[in-house]
XYZ file of C-alpha atoms in Angstrom:
413
model
C -16.801 35.884 -18.293
C -13.039 35.524 -18.760
C -13.549 34.937 -22.491
C -15.692 38.079 -22.790
C -13.146 40.249 -20.962
C -10.362 38.850 -23.130
C -12.295 39.650 -26.315
C -13.044 43.196 -25.082
C -9.377 43.741 -24.305
C -8.296 42.540 -27.747
C -10.954 44.746 -29.369
C -9.782 47.793 -27.414
C -6.164 47.128 -28.373
C -7.143 46.727 -32.017
C -9.017 50.056 -31.948
C -5.980 51.849 -30.525
C -3.913 50.576 -33.430
C -6.539 51.407 -36.040
C -7.531 54.751 -34.476
C -4.413 56.096 -32.724
C -5.685 59.628 -31.958
C -8.091 60.436 -29.141
C -10.192 63.018 -27.312
C -11.822 62.620 -23.914
C -15.374 63.566 -22.978
C -16.844 63.863 -19.502
C -20.634 63.768 -19.300
C -22.099 64.691 -15.909
C -25.660 64.369 -14.650
C -26.263 67.296 -12.247
C -29.470 65.777 -10.902
C -29.998 63.495 -7.916
C -32.084 61.219 -10.104
C -31.320 58.753 -12.851
C -32.026 59.789 -16.415
C -32.470 57.584 -19.475
C -31.663 57.930 -23.184
C -29.448 60.959 -22.687
C -28.401 62.839 -25.823
C -24.842 64.199 -25.805
C -23.838 66.837 -28.357
C -20.200 67.756 -28.943
C -19.854 70.813 -31.235
C -17.499 70.670 -34.196
C -15.855 73.927 -33.124
C -14.876 72.433 -29.745
C -13.438 69.318 -31.393
C -11.340 71.203 -33.941
C -10.075 73.589 -31.288
C -8.469 70.655 -29.469
C -7.349 68.729 -32.541
C -7.645 70.164 -36.031
C -6.771 66.752 -37.488
C -10.105 65.253 -36.432
C -11.563 63.106 -39.215
C -15.368 63.094 -39.343
C -15.310 59.904 -41.443
C -13.132 57.811 -39.148
C -14.063 57.876 -35.473
C -15.769 55.827 -32.787
C -16.949 56.709 -29.280
C -16.107 54.394 -26.391
C -17.602 54.093 -22.926
C -14.747 52.203 -21.295
C -14.303 49.299 -23.710
C -17.888 49.455 -25.016
C -18.607 51.224 -28.286
C -21.396 53.820 -28.128
C -23.466 54.402 -31.292
C -23.001 57.942 -32.539
C -23.121 60.045 -35.684
C -21.604 63.182 -37.139
C -24.040 65.943 -38.060
C -22.931 67.714 -41.227
C -25.878 70.049 -41.867
C -27.704 70.642 -38.595
C -25.547 71.886 -35.699
C -22.328 70.267 -36.885
C -20.668 67.910 -34.460
C -20.899 64.502 -32.803
C -24.219 63.290 -31.427
C -24.549 60.173 -29.281
C -27.114 58.768 -26.861
C -26.271 57.111 -23.539
C -28.766 54.526 -22.316
C -28.683 56.027 -18.829
C -26.840 58.195 -16.365
C -27.186 57.491 -12.656
C -27.881 60.230 -10.123
C -24.954 62.719 -10.085
C -22.913 60.354 -12.246
C -19.919 61.632 -14.239
C -19.239 59.318 -17.178
C -15.912 59.451 -19.018
C -15.972 58.652 -22.737
C -13.198 58.423 -25.327
C -13.389 59.456 -28.973
C -10.858 57.508 -31.026
C -10.032 58.553 -34.610
C -7.416 58.644 -37.349
C -6.362 61.435 -39.702
C -7.169 59.698 -42.988
C -9.527 57.124 -44.395
C -12.953 55.916 -43.375
C -14.300 53.745 -40.584
C -17.638 52.124 -41.402
C -20.088 51.365 -38.598
C -23.567 49.822 -38.819
C -25.531 50.906 -35.768
C -29.223 50.142 -35.187
C -31.439 52.805 -36.747
C -33.383 54.421 -33.907
C -34.461 57.674 -35.604
C -35.649 58.672 -39.045
C -36.692 61.747 -41.005
C -38.198 61.578 -44.462
C -40.004 63.579 -47.112
C -41.674 61.806 -50.008
C -43.663 63.148 -52.934
C -44.944 61.839 -56.240
C -43.010 62.083 -59.480
C -44.032 61.138 -62.996
C -47.544 62.578 -62.820
C -49.050 66.035 -63.046
C -51.265 68.513 -61.207
C -54.828 68.819 -62.434
C -57.111 71.248 -60.589
C -54.657 71.187 -57.641
C -54.776 67.372 -57.407
C -51.732 65.317 -58.399
C -52.722 62.658 -60.901
C -50.558 59.587 -61.544
C -46.933 59.144 -60.579
C -45.174 57.265 -57.798
C -43.799 58.339 -54.434
C -40.093 59.078 -54.203
C -38.097 60.126 -51.142
C -36.251 63.421 -51.561
C -33.801 65.457 -49.502
C -35.646 68.730 -50.054
C -38.762 70.203 -51.591
C -39.849 73.670 -52.629
C -43.599 73.281 -52.252
C -45.267 73.738 -55.666
C -47.675 76.652 -55.962
C -50.407 74.221 -57.063
C -50.125 72.190 -53.868
C -52.749 72.418 -51.135
C -54.354 70.113 -48.595
C -55.417 66.712 -49.983
C -53.537 67.185 -53.254
C -52.250 63.587 -52.953
C -48.796 64.867 -53.895
C -46.856 64.449 -50.623
C -46.997 61.107 -48.818
C -48.952 61.508 -45.566
C -49.170 65.199 -46.529
C -45.810 66.384 -45.204
C -42.411 65.518 -43.722
C -42.266 62.833 -41.032
C -39.836 62.093 -38.229
C -39.677 59.395 -35.576
C -37.717 57.767 -32.796
C -38.073 54.235 -31.490
C -40.842 55.655 -29.232
C -43.143 57.734 -31.436
C -43.551 59.362 -34.835
C -44.731 62.790 -35.988
C -45.608 64.641 -39.188
C -46.667 68.133 -40.120
C -48.853 69.230 -42.985
C -46.668 70.973 -45.547
C -49.437 73.230 -46.813
C -51.553 76.124 -45.533
C -52.565 74.114 -42.426
C -49.030 73.603 -41.056
C -50.339 71.542 -38.129
C -48.372 68.850 -36.282
C -49.825 65.349 -35.933
C -48.801 62.150 -34.095
C -48.168 58.612 -35.278
C -48.510 56.272 -32.313
C -46.221 53.258 -32.642
C -46.647 49.680 -31.446
C -43.077 48.771 -32.367
C -39.593 50.159 -31.746
C -38.732 49.677 -35.431
C -38.712 52.509 -37.941
C -42.107 52.586 -39.665
C -42.600 55.839 -41.575
C -41.249 54.357 -44.805
C -44.372 52.160 -45.044
C -46.955 54.769 -44.036
C -49.240 56.265 -46.698
C -47.824 54.254 -49.571
C -51.347 53.576 -50.854
C -51.760 57.295 -51.521
C -54.632 57.603 -49.063
C -55.097 58.029 -45.323
C -55.369 54.386 -44.257
C -53.009 55.261 -41.410
C -56.079 56.502 -39.532
C -56.914 52.824 -38.958
C -54.930 50.737 -36.473
C -52.281 48.578 -38.144
C -49.493 46.289 -36.942
C -47.083 49.262 -36.736
C -49.552 51.668 -35.092
C -51.681 54.526 -36.440
C -52.346 58.261 -36.596
C -53.638 58.858 -33.063
C -54.366 62.601 -32.917
C -57.229 64.619 -34.368
C -55.711 67.919 -35.510
C -58.432 69.553 -37.600
C -58.328 73.332 -37.076
C -56.419 73.018 -33.784
C -52.725 73.281 -32.907
C -52.483 69.479 -32.731
C -49.393 69.165 -30.577
C -46.679 71.822 -30.672
C -47.800 73.610 -33.839
C -46.329 77.103 -34.122
C -48.758 80.012 -34.292
C -49.287 83.686 -33.527
C -52.121 84.540 -31.145
C -54.184 87.556 -32.196
C -57.833 88.552 -32.439
C -58.750 85.826 -29.954
C -57.321 82.853 -31.811
C -54.155 80.952 -32.590
C -53.206 81.648 -36.201
C -51.081 78.910 -37.733
C -48.490 79.586 -40.471
C -51.187 79.664 -43.126
C -50.368 82.409 -45.645
C -46.826 82.417 -47.062
C -45.091 83.344 -50.299
C -43.236 80.020 -50.444
C -42.049 77.074 -48.324
C -38.905 74.963 -48.621
C -38.426 71.879 -46.458
C -35.119 69.994 -46.120
C -34.192 66.718 -44.447
C -31.180 68.079 -42.564
C -30.205 64.854 -40.775
C -31.484 61.300 -41.117
C -29.236 59.425 -38.719
C -29.258 56.374 -36.512
C -29.479 58.323 -33.252
C -30.590 61.831 -34.352
C -32.748 63.206 -37.176
C -33.963 66.696 -38.058
C -35.991 68.689 -40.578
C -35.375 72.326 -41.548
C -38.234 74.296 -43.078
C -38.051 77.887 -44.279
C -41.293 79.837 -44.619
C -40.874 82.987 -46.688
C -43.309 85.862 -46.328
C -45.501 84.584 -43.474
C -48.367 87.076 -43.259
C -50.231 87.316 -39.961
C -51.794 90.129 -37.877
C -50.683 92.820 -40.324
C -47.059 91.636 -40.217
C -44.850 89.845 -42.723
C -41.832 87.814 -41.688
C -39.583 84.949 -42.690
C -39.608 81.930 -40.416
C -36.935 79.271 -39.921
C -38.151 76.086 -38.232
C -35.795 73.280 -37.137
C -37.398 70.198 -35.594
C -35.307 67.311 -34.255
C -35.595 64.049 -32.361
C -33.089 61.626 -30.850
C -33.092 57.928 -30.040
C -35.090 56.744 -27.049
C -37.160 59.903 -26.565
C -40.721 61.068 -27.215
C -39.555 64.679 -27.329
C -39.394 66.780 -30.463
C -37.174 69.854 -30.092
C -38.454 72.873 -32.036
C -36.070 75.783 -32.656
C -37.622 78.827 -34.303
C -36.181 82.023 -35.728
C -38.126 84.919 -37.254
C -36.810 87.805 -39.343
C -38.472 90.880 -40.772
C -40.866 91.594 -37.901
C -41.026 91.501 -34.118
C -44.226 89.670 -33.164
C -45.577 90.285 -29.665
C -45.902 86.536 -29.206
C -45.096 83.211 -30.785
C -47.580 80.669 -29.526
C -48.069 76.934 -29.487
C -50.386 74.488 -27.801
C -52.619 71.420 -27.965
C -55.921 70.395 -29.472
C -58.962 70.532 -27.208
C -60.705 67.299 -26.228
C -63.483 67.063 -23.641
C -62.267 63.588 -22.619
C -58.807 64.842 -21.593
C -57.624 66.431 -18.332
C -55.563 69.630 -18.718
C -52.341 70.357 -16.795
C -50.448 73.640 -16.729
C -47.283 74.934 -15.077
C -45.478 78.233 -15.572
C -42.227 76.517 -14.553
C -39.526 77.618 -12.139
C -35.748 77.876 -11.854
C -35.616 74.111 -11.540
C -38.322 73.065 -13.973
C -39.528 74.040 -17.442
C -43.139 75.090 -17.799
C -45.668 72.907 -19.566
C -49.121 72.700 -21.088
C -50.351 69.104 -21.220
C -53.438 66.915 -21.444
C -54.154 63.261 -20.806
C -57.141 60.990 -21.335
C -59.017 58.858 -23.855
C -58.390 61.389 -26.594
C -56.730 59.261 -29.276
C -58.437 58.450 -32.573
C -58.383 54.862 -31.315
C -60.451 55.910 -28.282
C -57.700 54.934 -25.889
C -55.339 56.861 -23.637
C -53.027 59.510 -25.079
C -50.926 62.168 -23.379
C -49.665 65.233 -25.246
C -47.630 68.188 -24.020
C -45.539 71.211 -24.900
C -42.692 72.309 -22.621
C -41.141 75.787 -22.582
C -38.562 77.881 -20.740
C -40.133 79.824 -17.842
C -38.450 83.059 -18.980
C -40.301 82.826 -22.307
C -43.762 82.448 -20.757
C -46.380 85.151 -21.346
C -49.704 83.528 -20.525
C -51.982 80.535 -20.955
C -55.066 81.130 -23.051
C -57.349 79.298 -25.453
C -59.496 79.591 -28.522
C -62.339 77.485 -29.911
C -60.074 74.623 -30.991
C -56.913 74.762 -28.893
C -55.329 75.157 -25.490
C -52.632 77.791 -26.053
C -49.481 79.038 -24.390
C -48.222 82.437 -25.522
C -44.430 82.762 -25.525
C -41.963 85.552 -26.266
C -38.935 85.275 -28.501
C -35.501 86.736 -27.752
C -33.770 88.413 -30.713
C -36.275 86.603 -32.910
C -35.399 83.163 -31.490
C -37.506 80.700 -29.521
C -37.216 77.054 -28.559
C -39.632 74.599 -27.009
C -40.331 70.867 -26.917
C -43.431 68.778 -27.514
C -44.282 65.124 -26.988
C -46.920 62.431 -27.257
C -47.307 59.242 -25.210
C -49.771 56.577 -26.447
C -50.727 53.717 -24.172
C -50.140 51.058 -26.876
C -46.495 51.928 -27.485
C -44.007 49.269 -26.271
C -43.353 49.730 -22.553
C -45.667 52.717 -22.805
C -47.309 55.014 -20.275
C -50.557 53.357 -19.221
C -52.334 55.812 -16.929
C -52.637 59.418 -15.801
C -50.368 59.009 -12.773
C -47.523 57.637 -14.917
C -47.966 60.429 -17.460
C -47.842 63.212 -14.876
C -44.780 61.634 -13.247
C -43.054 61.403 -16.659
C -44.046 64.977 -17.524
C -42.620 66.448 -14.304
C -39.428 64.383 -14.596
C -38.954 65.600 -18.176
C -39.552 69.249 -17.194
C -36.978 68.855 -14.411
C -34.395 67.350 -16.782
C -34.829 70.096 -19.382
C -34.035 72.698 -16.719
C -30.925 70.746 -15.695
C -29.178 69.527 -18.873
C -26.216 67.196 -18.732
C -22.835 68.918 -18.588
C -20.367 68.016 -21.345
C -16.643 68.737 -21.112
C -14.198 67.892 -23.909
C -10.454 67.534 -23.242
C -7.430 66.676 -25.353
C -6.133 63.147 -25.623
C -3.439 61.491 -27.664
C -2.230 63.745 -30.497
C 0.727 61.611 -31.616
C-alpha cells in the first residue's frame, strides 16, 4: 500500500509539472440514492470564460490522484465529457482539470462507446441494388437517390452506435426505424457486424445479435408523427445526410438531417442528434424541426403479445415512460425496451396496429427524449421483470434530477 501511495504521489507531482494550469469541477448528486456511470458535461463556453488559454489537445481530468477517462467534443456540443463510475447518495465530488497552453498530451483510454457508418465503394447501383464493391467506414453520407431498403449498400442498413452495454442502429432509408443489437460482451462489436453483406446478425453469435423485430413498427424510440390513426415514420424526404459527429471512448453521437420531410400535409426539415455514453443503455435523442409546427412528434415501441406494457405520465420528480418487458426478443428470451420523456412534453398514450405510441409536443420546434433496451444475455444484465421495472423507475428518477456541475477557476500562472 505504501508503494502504491508513493507512486500516486509521484504521478500527481509529475502531472503538475507537465500540466501547470488547472480548473476545478464540483459534481453533486442531488438524490438520496447512489447512481452509476454518471456522464458529466462541461461546456466549452464555461471553460473559456474562466481561462481562455485552455488547450483542448493537452488536458487530463483527475479525481483526487486518479485520472478519469474523458474526451473533448469538437462537433457535437463542444466541451469536455467524462463518466464517473458512481456517485454516492448526495455526494459532492471534486475533480481537477489539469492542462497546458501548448502542445499535445496523448492518452489511450479504453473504448467504451462507438459510432460508425459504413457503405460500399468500388461497385455500382443496378436496379436499386448495389453490385460489387467493399465496405468502407465514412464520416458522413448523403444518401444516394438510388438507395432504398435492402440495397446492400450500407452495412447493416444504416448508422450504428453502442456502449459497453448495448448497441443500436437505424435504417437510413424510407423506413427510418430504430433497432437493437443485444450484446454478450462489453467490447465494441459493431465493426464486425454485417461484414458478409447480409443479415447474419439475426442469428446469435459470440458477440450477440439483432434482438428486436422492427418491421412496420416504431421499434424502440423511432421518431414519428401521429395522424390518421397511425404513427408515420420519417418516410418521404427530399434528401438525407448522416454524419458521425463524435466517435469517442466515453461518448459517441450521430447527426442526421432530413430535408423536406412530408407528412400529414406538412413539409419540414428535421435535425436528429442521437448520442450514447459509456456504461449506459440509454440513447439520448434531440430533435429539432423547422418549416412547420406539427401538433405532435411521437415515438414508441413495437407491439408484442408476449410482453407486458408499462406506462407513466411522469411527475415533478420522475420522467414519464412507455415500456414493455417479456420474451419478445428474436432469440425468444427476455427483452425490455422503453422510451422516457419529460412530463411537460406529454400529450397522450395511444397505439396503432404495429406500435405502442406516446404523443409528445415540441417547444419552439425542439424535443428530447431517451430510449433503451435491456437484454437478459448482456453481461451482468437484467434477468427478470422485477429488475427491469426497478431499473426503469430508477432511471426515470435520475433523469428528473440530473447531477449538478459547477466549474471554478484554478491555477492560472
